[in-house]
mmCIF file of C-alpha atoms in Angstrom:
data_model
loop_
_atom_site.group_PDB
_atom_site.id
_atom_site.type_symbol
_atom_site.label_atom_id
_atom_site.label_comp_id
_atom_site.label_asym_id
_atom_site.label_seq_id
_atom_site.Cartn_x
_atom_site.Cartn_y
_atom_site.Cartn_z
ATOM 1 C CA UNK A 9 25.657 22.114 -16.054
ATOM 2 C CA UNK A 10 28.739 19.498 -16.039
ATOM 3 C CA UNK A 11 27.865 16.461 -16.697
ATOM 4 C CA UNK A 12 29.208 13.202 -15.102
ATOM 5 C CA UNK A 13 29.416 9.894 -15.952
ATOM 6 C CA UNK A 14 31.193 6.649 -14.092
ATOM 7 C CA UNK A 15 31.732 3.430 -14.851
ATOM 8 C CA UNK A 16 32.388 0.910 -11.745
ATOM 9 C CA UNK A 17 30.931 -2.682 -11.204
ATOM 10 C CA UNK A 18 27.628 -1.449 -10.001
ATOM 11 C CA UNK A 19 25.640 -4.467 -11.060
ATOM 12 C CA UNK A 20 28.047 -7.029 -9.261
ATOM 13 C CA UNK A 21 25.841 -8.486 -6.237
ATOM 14 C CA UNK A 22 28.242 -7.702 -4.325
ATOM 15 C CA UNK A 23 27.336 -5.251 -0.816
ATOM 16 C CA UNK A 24 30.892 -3.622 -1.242
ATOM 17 C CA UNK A 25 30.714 -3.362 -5.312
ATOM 18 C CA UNK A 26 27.480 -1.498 -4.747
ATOM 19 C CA UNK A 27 28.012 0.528 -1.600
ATOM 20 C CA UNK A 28 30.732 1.976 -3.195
ATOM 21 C CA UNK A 29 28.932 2.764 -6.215
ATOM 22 C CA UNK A 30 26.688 4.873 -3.695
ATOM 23 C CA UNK A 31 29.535 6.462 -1.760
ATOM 24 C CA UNK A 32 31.154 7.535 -4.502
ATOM 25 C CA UNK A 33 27.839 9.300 -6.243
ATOM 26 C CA UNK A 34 27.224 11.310 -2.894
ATOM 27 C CA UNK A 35 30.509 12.121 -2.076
ATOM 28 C CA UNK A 36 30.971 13.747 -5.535
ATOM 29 C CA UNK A 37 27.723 15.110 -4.966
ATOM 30 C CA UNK A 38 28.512 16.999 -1.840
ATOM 31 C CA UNK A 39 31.680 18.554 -2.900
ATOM 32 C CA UNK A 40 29.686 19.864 -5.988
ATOM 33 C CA UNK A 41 26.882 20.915 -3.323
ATOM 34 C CA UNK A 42 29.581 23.003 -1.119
ATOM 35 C CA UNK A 43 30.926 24.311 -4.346
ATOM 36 C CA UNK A 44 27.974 25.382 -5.879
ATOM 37 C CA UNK A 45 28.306 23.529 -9.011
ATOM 38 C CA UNK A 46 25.535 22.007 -10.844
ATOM 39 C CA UNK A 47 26.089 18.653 -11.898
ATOM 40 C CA UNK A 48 24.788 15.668 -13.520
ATOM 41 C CA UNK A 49 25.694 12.282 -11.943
ATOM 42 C CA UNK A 50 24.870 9.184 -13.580
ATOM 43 C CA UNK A 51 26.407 5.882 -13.722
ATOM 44 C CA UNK A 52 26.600 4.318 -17.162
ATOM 45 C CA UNK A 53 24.258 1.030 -16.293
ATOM 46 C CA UNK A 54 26.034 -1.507 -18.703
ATOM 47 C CA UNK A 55 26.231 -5.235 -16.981
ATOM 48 C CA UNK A 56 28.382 -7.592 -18.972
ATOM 49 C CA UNK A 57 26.930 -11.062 -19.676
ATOM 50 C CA UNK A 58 30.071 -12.697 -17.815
ATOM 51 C CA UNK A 59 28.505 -10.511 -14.594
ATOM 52 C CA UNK A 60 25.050 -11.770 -14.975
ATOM 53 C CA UNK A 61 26.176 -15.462 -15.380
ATOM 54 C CA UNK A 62 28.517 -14.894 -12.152
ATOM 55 C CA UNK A 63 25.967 -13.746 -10.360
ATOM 56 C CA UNK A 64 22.970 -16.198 -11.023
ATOM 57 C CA UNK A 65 21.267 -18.444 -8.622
ATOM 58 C CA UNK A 66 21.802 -21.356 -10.625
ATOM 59 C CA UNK A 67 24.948 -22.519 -12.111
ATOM 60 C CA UNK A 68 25.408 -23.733 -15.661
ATOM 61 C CA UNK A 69 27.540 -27.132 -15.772
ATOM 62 C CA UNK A 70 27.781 -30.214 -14.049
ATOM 63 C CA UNK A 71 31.098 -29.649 -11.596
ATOM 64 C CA UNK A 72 31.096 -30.601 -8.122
ATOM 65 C CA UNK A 73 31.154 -27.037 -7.245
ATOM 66 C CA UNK A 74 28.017 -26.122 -8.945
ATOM 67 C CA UNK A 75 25.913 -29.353 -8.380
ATOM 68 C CA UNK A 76 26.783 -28.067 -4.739
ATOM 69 C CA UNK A 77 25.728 -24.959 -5.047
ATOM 70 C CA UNK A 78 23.065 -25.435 -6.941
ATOM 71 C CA UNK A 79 21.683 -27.863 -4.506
ATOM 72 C CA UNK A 80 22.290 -25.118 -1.592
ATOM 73 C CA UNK A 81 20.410 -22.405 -4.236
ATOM 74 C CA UNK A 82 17.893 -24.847 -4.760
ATOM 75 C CA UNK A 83 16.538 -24.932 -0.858
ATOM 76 C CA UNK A 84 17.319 -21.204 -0.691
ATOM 77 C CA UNK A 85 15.734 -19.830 -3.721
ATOM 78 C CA UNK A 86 12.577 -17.975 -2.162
ATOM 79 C CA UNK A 87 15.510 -16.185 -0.381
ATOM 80 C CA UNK A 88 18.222 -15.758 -3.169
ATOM 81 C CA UNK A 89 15.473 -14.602 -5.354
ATOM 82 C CA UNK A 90 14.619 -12.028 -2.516
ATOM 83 C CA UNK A 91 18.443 -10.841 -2.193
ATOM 84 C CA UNK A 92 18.555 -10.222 -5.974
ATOM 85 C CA UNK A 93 15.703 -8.182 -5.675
ATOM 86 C CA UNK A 94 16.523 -6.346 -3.483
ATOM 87 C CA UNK A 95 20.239 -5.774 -4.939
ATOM 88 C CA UNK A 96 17.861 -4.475 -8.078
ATOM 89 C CA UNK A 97 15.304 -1.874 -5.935
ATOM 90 C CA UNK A 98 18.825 -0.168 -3.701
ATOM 91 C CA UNK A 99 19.990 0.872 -7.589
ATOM 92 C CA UNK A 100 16.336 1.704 -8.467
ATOM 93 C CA UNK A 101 16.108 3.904 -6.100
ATOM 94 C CA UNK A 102 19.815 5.145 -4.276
ATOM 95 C CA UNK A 103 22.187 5.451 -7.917
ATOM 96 C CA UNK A 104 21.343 7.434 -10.400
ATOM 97 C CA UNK A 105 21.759 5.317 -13.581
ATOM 98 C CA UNK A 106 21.748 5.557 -17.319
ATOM 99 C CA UNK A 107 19.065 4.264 -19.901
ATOM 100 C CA UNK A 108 20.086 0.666 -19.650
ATOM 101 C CA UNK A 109 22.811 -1.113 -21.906
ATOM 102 C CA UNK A 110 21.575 -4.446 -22.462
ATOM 103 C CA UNK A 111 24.549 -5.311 -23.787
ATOM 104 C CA UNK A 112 28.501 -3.581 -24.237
ATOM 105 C CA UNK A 113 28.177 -3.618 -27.621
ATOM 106 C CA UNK A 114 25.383 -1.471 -27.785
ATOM 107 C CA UNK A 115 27.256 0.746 -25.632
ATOM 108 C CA UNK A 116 30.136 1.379 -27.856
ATOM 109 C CA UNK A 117 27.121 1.934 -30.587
ATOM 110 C CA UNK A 118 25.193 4.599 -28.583
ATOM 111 C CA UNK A 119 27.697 6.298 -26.284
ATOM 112 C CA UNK A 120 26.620 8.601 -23.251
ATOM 113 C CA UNK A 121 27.157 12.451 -23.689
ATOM 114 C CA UNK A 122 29.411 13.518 -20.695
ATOM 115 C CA UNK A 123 32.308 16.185 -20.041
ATOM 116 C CA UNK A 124 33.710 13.729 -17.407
ATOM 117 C CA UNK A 125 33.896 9.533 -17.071
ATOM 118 C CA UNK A 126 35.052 8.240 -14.311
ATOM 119 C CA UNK A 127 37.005 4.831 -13.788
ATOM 120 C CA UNK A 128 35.919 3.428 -10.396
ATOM 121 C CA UNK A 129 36.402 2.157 -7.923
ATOM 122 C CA UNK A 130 37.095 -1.697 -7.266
ATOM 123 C CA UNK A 131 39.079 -3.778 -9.607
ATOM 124 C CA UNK A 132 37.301 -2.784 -12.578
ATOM 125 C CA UNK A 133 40.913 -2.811 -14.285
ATOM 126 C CA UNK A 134 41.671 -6.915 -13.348
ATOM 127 C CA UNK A 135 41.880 -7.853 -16.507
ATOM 128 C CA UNK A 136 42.061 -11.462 -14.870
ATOM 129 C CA UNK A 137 38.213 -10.929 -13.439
ATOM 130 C CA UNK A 138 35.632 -13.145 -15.023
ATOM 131 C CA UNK A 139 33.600 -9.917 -15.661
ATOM 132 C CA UNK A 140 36.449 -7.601 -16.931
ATOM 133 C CA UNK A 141 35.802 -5.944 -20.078
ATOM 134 C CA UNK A 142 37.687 -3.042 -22.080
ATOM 135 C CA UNK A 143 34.795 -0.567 -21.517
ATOM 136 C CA UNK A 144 36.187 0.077 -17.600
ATOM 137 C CA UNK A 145 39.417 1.272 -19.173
ATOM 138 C CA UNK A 146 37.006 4.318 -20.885
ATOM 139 C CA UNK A 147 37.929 2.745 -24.124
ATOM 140 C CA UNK A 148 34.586 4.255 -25.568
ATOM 141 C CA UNK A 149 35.081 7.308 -24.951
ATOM 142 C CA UNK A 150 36.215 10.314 -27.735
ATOM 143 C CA UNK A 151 35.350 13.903 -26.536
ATOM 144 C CA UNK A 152 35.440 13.576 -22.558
ATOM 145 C CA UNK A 153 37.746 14.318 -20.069
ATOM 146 C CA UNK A 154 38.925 10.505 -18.555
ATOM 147 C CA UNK A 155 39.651 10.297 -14.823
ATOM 148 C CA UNK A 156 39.715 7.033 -12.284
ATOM 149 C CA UNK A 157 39.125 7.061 -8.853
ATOM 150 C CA UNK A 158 40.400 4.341 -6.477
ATOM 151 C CA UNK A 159 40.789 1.928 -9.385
ATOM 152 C CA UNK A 160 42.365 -1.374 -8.800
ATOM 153 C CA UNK A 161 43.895 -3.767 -10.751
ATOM 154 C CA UNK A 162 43.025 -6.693 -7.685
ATOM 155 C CA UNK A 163 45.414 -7.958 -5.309
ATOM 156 C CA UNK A 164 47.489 -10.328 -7.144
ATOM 157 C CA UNK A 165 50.606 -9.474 -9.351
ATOM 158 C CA UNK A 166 49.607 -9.609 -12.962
ATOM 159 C CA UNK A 167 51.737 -10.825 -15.397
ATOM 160 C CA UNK A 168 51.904 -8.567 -18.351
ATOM 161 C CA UNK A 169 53.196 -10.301 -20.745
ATOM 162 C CA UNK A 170 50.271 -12.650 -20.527
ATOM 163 C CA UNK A 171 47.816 -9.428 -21.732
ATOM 164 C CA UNK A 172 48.234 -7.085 -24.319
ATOM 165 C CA UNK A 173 50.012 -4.796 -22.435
ATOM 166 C CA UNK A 174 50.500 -1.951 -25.200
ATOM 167 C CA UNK A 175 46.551 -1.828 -25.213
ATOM 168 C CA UNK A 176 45.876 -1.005 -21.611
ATOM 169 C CA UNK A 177 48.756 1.609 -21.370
ATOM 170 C CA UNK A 178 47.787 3.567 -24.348
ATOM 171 C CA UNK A 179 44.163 3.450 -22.805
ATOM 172 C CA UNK A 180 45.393 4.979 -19.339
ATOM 173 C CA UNK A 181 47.615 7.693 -21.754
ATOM 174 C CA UNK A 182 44.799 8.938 -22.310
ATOM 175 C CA UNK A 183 43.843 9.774 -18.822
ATOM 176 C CA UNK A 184 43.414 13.500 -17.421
ATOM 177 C CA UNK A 185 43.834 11.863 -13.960
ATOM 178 C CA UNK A 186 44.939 8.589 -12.509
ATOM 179 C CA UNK A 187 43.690 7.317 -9.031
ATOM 180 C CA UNK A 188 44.489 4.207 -7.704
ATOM 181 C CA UNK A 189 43.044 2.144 -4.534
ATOM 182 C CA UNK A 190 46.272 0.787 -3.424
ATOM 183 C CA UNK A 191 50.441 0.794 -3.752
ATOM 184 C CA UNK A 192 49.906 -2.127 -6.044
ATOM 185 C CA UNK A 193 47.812 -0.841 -8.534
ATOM 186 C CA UNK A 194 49.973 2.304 -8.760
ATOM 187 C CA UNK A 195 52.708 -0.048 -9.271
ATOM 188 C CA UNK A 196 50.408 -1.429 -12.184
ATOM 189 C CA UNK A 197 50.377 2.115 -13.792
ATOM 190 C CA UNK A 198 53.713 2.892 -13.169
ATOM 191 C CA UNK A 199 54.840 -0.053 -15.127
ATOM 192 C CA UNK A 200 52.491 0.173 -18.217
ATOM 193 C CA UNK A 201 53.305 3.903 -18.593
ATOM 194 C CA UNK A 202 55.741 5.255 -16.418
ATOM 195 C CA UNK A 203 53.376 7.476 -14.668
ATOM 196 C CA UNK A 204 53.179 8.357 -10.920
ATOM 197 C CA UNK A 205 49.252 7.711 -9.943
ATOM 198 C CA UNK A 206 47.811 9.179 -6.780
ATOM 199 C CA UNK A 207 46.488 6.371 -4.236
ATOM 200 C CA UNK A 208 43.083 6.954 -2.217
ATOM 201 C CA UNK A 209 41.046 4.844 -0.274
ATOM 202 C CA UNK A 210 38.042 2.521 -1.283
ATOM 203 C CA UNK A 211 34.576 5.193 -1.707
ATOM 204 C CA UNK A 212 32.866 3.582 1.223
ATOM 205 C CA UNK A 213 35.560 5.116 3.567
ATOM 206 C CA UNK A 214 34.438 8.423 2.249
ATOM 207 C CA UNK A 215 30.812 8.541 3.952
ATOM 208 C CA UNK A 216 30.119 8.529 7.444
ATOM 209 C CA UNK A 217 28.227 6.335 9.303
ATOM 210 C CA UNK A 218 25.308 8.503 10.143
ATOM 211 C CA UNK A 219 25.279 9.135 5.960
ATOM 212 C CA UNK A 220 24.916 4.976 5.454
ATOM 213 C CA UNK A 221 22.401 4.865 8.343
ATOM 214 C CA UNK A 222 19.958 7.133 5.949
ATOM 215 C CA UNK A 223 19.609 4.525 3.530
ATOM 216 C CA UNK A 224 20.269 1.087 5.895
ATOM 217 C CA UNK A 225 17.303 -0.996 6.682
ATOM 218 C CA UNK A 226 15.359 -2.001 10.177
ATOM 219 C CA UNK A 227 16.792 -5.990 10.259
ATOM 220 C CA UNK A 228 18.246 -7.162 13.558
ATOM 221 C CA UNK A 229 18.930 -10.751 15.123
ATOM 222 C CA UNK A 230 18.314 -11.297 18.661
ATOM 223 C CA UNK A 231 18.156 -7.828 19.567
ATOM 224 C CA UNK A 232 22.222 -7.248 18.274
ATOM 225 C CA UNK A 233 23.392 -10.147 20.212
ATOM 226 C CA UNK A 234 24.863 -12.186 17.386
ATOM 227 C CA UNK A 235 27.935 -12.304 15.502
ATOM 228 C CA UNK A 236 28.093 -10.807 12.145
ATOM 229 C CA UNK A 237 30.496 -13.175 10.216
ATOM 230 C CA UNK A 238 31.182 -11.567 6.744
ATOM 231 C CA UNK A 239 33.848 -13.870 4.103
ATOM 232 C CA UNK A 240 33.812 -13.843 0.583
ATOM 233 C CA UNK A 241 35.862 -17.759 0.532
ATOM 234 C CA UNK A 242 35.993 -18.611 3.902
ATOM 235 C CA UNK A 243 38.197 -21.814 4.403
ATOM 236 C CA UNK A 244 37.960 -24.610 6.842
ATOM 237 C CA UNK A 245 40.036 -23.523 9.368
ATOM 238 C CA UNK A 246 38.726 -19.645 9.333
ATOM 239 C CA UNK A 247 35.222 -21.295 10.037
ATOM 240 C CA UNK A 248 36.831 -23.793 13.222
ATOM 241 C CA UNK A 249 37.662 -20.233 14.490
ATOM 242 C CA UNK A 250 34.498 -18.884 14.049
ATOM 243 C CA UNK A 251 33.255 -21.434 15.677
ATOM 244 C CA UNK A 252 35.024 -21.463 18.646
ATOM 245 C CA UNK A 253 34.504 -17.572 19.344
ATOM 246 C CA UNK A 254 30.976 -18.438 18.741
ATOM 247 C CA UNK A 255 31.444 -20.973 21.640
ATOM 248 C CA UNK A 256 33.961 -18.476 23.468
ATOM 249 C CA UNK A 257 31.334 -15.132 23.773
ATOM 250 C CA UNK A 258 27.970 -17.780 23.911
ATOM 251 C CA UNK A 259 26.717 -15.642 20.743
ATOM 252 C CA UNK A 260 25.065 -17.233 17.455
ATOM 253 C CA UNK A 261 26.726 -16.581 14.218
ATOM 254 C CA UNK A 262 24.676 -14.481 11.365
ATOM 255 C CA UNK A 263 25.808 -14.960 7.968
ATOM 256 C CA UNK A 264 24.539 -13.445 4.159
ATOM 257 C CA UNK A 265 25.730 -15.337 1.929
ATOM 258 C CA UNK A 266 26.547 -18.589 1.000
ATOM 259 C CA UNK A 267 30.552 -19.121 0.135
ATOM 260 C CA UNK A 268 31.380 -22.418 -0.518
ATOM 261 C CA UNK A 269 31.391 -25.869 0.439
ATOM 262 C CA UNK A 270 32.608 -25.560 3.962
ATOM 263 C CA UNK A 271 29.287 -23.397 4.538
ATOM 264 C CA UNK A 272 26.575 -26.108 4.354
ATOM 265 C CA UNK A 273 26.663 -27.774 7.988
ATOM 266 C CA UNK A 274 27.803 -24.558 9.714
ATOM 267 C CA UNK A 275 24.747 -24.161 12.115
ATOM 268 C CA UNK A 276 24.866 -20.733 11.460
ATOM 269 C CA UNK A 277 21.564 -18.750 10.980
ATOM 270 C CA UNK A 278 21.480 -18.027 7.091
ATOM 271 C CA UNK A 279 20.406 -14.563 6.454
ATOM 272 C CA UNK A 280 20.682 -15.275 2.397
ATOM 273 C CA UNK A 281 17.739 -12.634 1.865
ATOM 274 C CA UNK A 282 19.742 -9.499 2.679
ATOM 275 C CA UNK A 283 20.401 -6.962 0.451
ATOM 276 C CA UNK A 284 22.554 -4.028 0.745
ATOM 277 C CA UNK A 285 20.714 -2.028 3.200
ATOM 278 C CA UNK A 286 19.758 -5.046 5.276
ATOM 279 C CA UNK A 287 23.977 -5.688 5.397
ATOM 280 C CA UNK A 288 24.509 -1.968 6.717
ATOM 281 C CA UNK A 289 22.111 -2.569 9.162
ATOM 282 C CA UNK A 290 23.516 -6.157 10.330
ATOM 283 C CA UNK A 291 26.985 -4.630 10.914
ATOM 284 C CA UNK A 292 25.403 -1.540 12.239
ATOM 285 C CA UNK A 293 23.050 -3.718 15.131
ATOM 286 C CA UNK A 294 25.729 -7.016 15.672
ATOM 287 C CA UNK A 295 27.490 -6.995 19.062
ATOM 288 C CA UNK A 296 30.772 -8.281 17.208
ATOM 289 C CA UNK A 297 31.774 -8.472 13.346
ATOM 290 C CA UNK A 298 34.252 -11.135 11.770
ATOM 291 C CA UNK A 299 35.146 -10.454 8.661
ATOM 292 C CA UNK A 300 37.818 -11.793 5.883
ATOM 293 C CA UNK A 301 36.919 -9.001 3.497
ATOM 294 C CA UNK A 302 38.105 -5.414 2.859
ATOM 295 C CA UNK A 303 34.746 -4.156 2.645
ATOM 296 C CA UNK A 304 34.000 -5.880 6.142
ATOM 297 C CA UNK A 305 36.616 -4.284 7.513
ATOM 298 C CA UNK A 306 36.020 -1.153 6.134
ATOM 299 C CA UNK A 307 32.371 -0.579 7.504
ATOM 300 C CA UNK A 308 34.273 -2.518 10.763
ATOM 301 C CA UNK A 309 35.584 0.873 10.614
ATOM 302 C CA UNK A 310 32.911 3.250 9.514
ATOM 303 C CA UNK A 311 30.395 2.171 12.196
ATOM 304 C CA UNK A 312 33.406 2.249 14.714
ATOM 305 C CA UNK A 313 32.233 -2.187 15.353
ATOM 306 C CA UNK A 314 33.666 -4.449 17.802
ATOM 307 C CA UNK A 315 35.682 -6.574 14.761
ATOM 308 C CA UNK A 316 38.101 -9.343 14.292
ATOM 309 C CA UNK A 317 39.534 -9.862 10.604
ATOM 310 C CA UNK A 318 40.697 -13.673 9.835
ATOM 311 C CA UNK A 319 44.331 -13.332 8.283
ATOM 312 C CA UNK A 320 44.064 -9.878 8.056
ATOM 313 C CA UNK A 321 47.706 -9.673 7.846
ATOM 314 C CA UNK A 322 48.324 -11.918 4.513
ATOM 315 C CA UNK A 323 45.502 -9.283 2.293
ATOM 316 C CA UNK A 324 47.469 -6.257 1.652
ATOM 317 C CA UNK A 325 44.654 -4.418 1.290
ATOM 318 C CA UNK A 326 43.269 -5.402 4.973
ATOM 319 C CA UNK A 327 46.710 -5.297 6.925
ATOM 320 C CA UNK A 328 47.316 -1.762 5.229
ATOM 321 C CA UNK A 329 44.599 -0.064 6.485
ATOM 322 C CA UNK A 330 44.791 -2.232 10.105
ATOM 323 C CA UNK A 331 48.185 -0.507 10.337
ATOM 324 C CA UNK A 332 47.594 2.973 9.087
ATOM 325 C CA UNK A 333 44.538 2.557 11.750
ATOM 326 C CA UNK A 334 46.771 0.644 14.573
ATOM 327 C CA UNK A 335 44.221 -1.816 14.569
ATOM 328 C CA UNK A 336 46.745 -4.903 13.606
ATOM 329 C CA UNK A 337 46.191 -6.459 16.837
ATOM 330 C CA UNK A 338 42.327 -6.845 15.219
ATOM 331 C CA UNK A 339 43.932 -9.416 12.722
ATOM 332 C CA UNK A 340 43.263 -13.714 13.726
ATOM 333 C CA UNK A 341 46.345 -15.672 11.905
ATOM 334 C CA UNK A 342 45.155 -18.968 13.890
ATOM 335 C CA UNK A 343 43.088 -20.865 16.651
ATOM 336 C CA UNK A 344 45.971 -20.117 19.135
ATOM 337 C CA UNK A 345 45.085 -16.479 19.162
ATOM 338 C CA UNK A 346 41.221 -17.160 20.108
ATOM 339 C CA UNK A 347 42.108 -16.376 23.927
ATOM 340 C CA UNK A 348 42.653 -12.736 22.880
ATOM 341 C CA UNK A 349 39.157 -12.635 21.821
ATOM 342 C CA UNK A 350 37.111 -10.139 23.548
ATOM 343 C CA UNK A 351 34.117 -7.445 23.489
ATOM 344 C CA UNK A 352 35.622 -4.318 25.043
ATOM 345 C CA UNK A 353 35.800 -1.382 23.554
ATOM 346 C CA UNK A 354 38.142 -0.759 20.667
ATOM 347 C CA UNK A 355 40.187 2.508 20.255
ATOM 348 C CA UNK A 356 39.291 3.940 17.293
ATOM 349 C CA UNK A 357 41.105 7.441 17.959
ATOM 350 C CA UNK A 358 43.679 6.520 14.938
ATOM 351 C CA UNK A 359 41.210 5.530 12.521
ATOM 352 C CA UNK A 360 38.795 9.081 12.926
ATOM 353 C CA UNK A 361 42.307 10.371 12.084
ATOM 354 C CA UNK A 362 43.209 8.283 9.337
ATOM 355 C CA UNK A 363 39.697 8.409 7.672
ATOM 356 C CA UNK A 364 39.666 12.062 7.946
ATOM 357 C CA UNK A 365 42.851 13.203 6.596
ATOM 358 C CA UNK A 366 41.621 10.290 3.357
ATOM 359 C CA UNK A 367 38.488 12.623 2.906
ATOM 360 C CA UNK A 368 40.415 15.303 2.542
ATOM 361 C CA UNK A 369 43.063 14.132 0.240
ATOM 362 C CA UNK A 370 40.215 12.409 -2.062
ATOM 363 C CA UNK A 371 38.109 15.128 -1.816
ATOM 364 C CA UNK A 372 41.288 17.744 -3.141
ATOM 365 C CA UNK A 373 41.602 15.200 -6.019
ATOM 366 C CA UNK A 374 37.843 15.108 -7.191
ATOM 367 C CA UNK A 375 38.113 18.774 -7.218
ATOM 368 C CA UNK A 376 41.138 19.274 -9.549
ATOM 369 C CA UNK A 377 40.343 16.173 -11.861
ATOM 370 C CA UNK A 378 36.725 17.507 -11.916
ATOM 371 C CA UNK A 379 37.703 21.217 -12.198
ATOM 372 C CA UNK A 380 35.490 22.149 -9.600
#
């Protein structure tokens, strides 16, 4: 049996971190299936405290920011506590995890017995990330074969100097494979070593919709006659424009999470108690989705939605994939461009093709780094 371990950002509450913690996990499984290896998957379950602090409902300190949202928290709790839950049970029972590490020390004092660790995906190597730690570089590991898959480095340039850059490029040395999630984070590699790394899309665009709708949940709003707005920081002016398509296409606004400031007298109908299955099933039922994140726009994709992305052409991650799909037009720089708003049909014949020549190429890599 070959065993196989990854290392991603699987206890991030986060609907993309941990969606493509699944998508990953059954895509590897199903090439194993069709080759008729026998494997064992497992994700090593380590969760820094930085993560667990990031992802509280309360925030420690006395800023603005977290008197804010701690106030906001504070009338939502019955629902944030829900969320979290709920985050916990999808890992329970959809990723198949490690003995816990209750901390990364104890990690690097009991290390997991695998012929493979995988790196990935998401920006598990931003070293900038409040919940970066060495351990997603592999640094743990002695007598395993290292590979990544679709890591990133995160969207802005890093500045070497700043880091110890002699660290991190012996690390990825010692790589069998390198796979990165985007031209930037190959550009990352390239630098610290002077390696070429192959670039393949985020795990989510691996599974199909009719794989996701196996594990997605029952919620609704209104029958699917709502608006599904998905932002990680949405500003003042992305939020006028929701606003006035809202107003526009006479449908309310659903939202999941609270972002910032700008988000307590929205009018929006708060859906803060959804976890990960509940958000497949949101995109999967709304009539339209508006999104400022790549993992919005990516299961835009996947359930073939009626979607708008809000400066979709300043994320190189989002304007990359709306052009490989010729879906730029999908992309809202301003409130000029809210006339353009409709809800016919989009033409996703470019994005089947896109997504399945992606499978393909991912799917050849998994088997040579994984010696299938």
């Amino acid at each position: 049996m070959k065993k196989i371990s990854t290392v991603t950002f699987h206890r991030a509450q986060n609907y993309g971190s941990v969606l493509q913690t699944y998508a990953l996990q059954e895509f590897i499984k199903s090439i194993a299936k069709e080759k008729g290896a026998d494997i064992d998957y497992v994700v090593v379950d380590v969760q820094p405290k930085t993560q667990s602090k990031l992802y509280s409902i309360y925030k420690k300190g006395f800023s603005l920011s977290n008197v804010v949202k701690n106030t906001v928290a504070f009338f939502n709790q019955k629902a944030l506590k829900e969320k979290q839950n709920k985050f916990q049970n999808f890992l329970s029972e959809y990723v198949n995890l490690t003995d816990k590490y209750s901390t990364v020390d104890s990690l690097y004092q009991n290390i997991p017995t695998s012929d493979y660790f995988i790196s990935g995906s998401d920006q598990i190597w931003n070293v900038r990330s409040a919940d970066f730690e060495d351990y997603f570089y592999l640094d743990f590991v002695k007598n395993a074969k290292k590979i990544s898959y679709a890591a990133s480095f995160g969207p802005l340039k890093i500045d070497w100097d700043k880091y110890d850059a002699k660290k991190y490029a012996d690390l990825l040395n010692q790589y069998f494979c390198i796979s990165t999630r985007e031209k930037g984070s190959a550009n990352n590699v390239k630098q610290l070593t002077g390696k070429e790394s192959e670039i393949h899309v985020d795990p989510t665009l691996l599974l199909s919709k009719e794989d996701f709708r196996k594990i997605q949940s029952s919620v609704n709003y209104k029958n699917g006659k709502y608006i599904l707005l998905y932002c990680l920081e949405s500003t003042k002016a992305q939020l006028k424009i929701v606003k006035a398509i809202s107003k526009r296409l006479r449908l309310p606004v659903v939202i999941t999470k609270y972002n910032n400031k700008n988000d307590i007298f929205n009018g929006f109908v708060k859906k803060y108690n959804s976890g990960p299955c509940d958000f497949l099933s949101l995109i999967d039922n709304a009539e339209l989705i508006i999104t400022s994140s790549f993992h919005g726009t990516a299961f835009s994709l996947i359930y073939k939605k009626k979607f708008y992305v809000l400066n979709g052409k300043t994320d190189n991650r989002i304007s990359d994939i709306l052009e490989k799909t010729n879906l730029l037009d999908r992309s809202i720089e301003n409130i000029d461009e809210i006339n353009k708003i409709n809800l016919e049909s989009v033409d996703f014949t470019k994005a089947e093709q896109f997504l399945d020549e992606q499978k393909q190429k991912s799917k050849d890599y998994l088997i040579k780094s994984l010696e299938f």
